Amino acid sequence: MPELPEVETVRRGLERHLLGRTVLRAEVRRPDLRGPLPPNMAEDLTGRRFVALERRAKYLVIRLDDGKVWLVHLGMTGRFSLSPTDPGEPQKHDHVLLWLDDGGHAAFNDARRFGSMDLFPGEELKGHRSLRSLGPEPLSPDLSPESLAVVLEGKKTPLKSALLDQRVIAGLGNIYVCEILHRAGLSPRRAAHTIVGKGGRPTPRVERIVEETQAVLSEAIEAGGSTLKDFSGVDGALGYFPHSFRVYGREGEPCPSKGCQKTIERIVQSGRSTFFCPSCQR
DNA sequence: CTTACACCCTGCTCGC
DNA sequence: TGCGAGCAGGGTGTAA
């Protein structure tokens, strides 16, 4: 479930509690998430200090003092539980446990095991299989109307599917794509190339997508940050902020757009639910 | 190259 | 109260 804002919130929580800490002991309780964990991960983490906590798309990029990177993806249900002391008995679905040099404790918990981890030399980061084909970070200058128009040019796939493609914009998921398209007034069913101008030039519609993408993500990160008061932040941060969604999960409710009298509908596109207003999204 | 779709997994909700 | 069906959707692998 976590999309970019949720992962960013987790990153900030980890940065607060892990940065500068050394791992005294690590334990892998279940070595198979979506794929196998890197061999000897517990041994390789032991004695290491966390020197940077970064994010790329929905990946956590955790840099260690020996130059290696611990790459973590939360999948659907992955989360870190942090506590200032050893909580004793592990929780159900705690797959990786860390004991830190300040007495703190971290547990990676993932009920559905859609998460993934890797551990490799930092120089390999850019070329890593999971990262090399990612598109621009949406909150960086790499995403612009010009760059987005070029990528969408000629794409016949529905706009909804295009925006979910991590090669188009890195870090968007089903929920925020629905929100972005509603705010931009664009139909999720429209073929992606139909909003691009001649010669792959941006149009006002492309500009709107970029604006609303940045607005939605920034607002969500801000909302997430406000929940990061203490240890419970990283713990509980994976809750979205459901009351702030305008269309996601609101099938049958009135469209929130000013003056729009229609009702939010749900359709399925490439196996995912799409929530949208057929009247004000064109 | 592009596009589409099945698969992995568990917890929760819903209807009977 | 139990129980099965359906749903949730990240990323990846495969096929057309």
XYZ file of N, CA and C in Angstrom, chain A residues 144-154 195-197 199-203 206 210:
63
model
N 9.039 17.219 -15.505
C 8.587 18.504 -16.036
C 7.559 18.216 -17.121
N 6.770 19.198 -17.486
C 5.833 18.990 -18.587
C 6.547 18.522 -19.850
N 7.739 19.048 -20.084
C 8.486 18.666 -21.283
C 8.880 17.192 -21.233
N 9.438 16.770 -20.077
C 9.904 15.380 -19.995
C 8.720 14.416 -20.007
N 7.620 14.809 -19.356
C 6.466 13.907 -19.312
C 5.836 13.753 -20.693
N 5.757 14.862 -21.423
C 5.159 14.804 -22.761
C 5.939 13.863 -23.668
N 7.250 13.926 -23.565
C 8.082 13.056 -24.407
C 7.813 11.586 -24.092
N 7.685 11.287 -22.798
C 7.502 9.878 -22.409
C 6.117 9.364 -22.799
N 5.129 10.245 -22.766
C 3.761 9.799 -23.073
C 3.478 9.778 -24.578
N 4.342 10.415 -25.332
C 4.108 10.496 -26.771
C 3.996 9.104 -27.385
N 2.927 8.893 -28.127
C 2.751 7.630 -28.819
C 2.244 6.492 -27.963
N -3.003 13.443 -24.797
C -2.802 14.729 -24.113
C -1.472 15.372 -24.511
N -0.761 14.732 -25.452
C 0.546 15.250 -25.867
C 0.376 16.056 -27.148
N 1.123 17.137 -27.242
C 1.054 17.981 -28.430
C 1.890 17.434 -29.573
N 4.781 16.657 -32.053
C 6.213 16.607 -31.836
C 6.595 16.346 -30.392
N 5.658 15.764 -29.622
C 5.965 15.443 -28.228
C 6.054 16.670 -27.337
N 5.341 17.718 -27.743
C 5.389 18.937 -26.929
C 4.322 18.906 -25.833
N 4.620 19.554 -24.707
C 3.647 19.567 -23.598
C 2.428 20.408 -23.949
N 1.336 20.082 -23.309
C 0.092 20.827 -23.454
C -0.350 21.256 -22.055
N -0.868 18.238 -19.896
C 0.352 17.647 -19.342
C 0.837 18.493 -18.166
N 1.514 17.366 -14.076
C 2.729 17.627 -13.301
C 2.391 18.435 -12.049
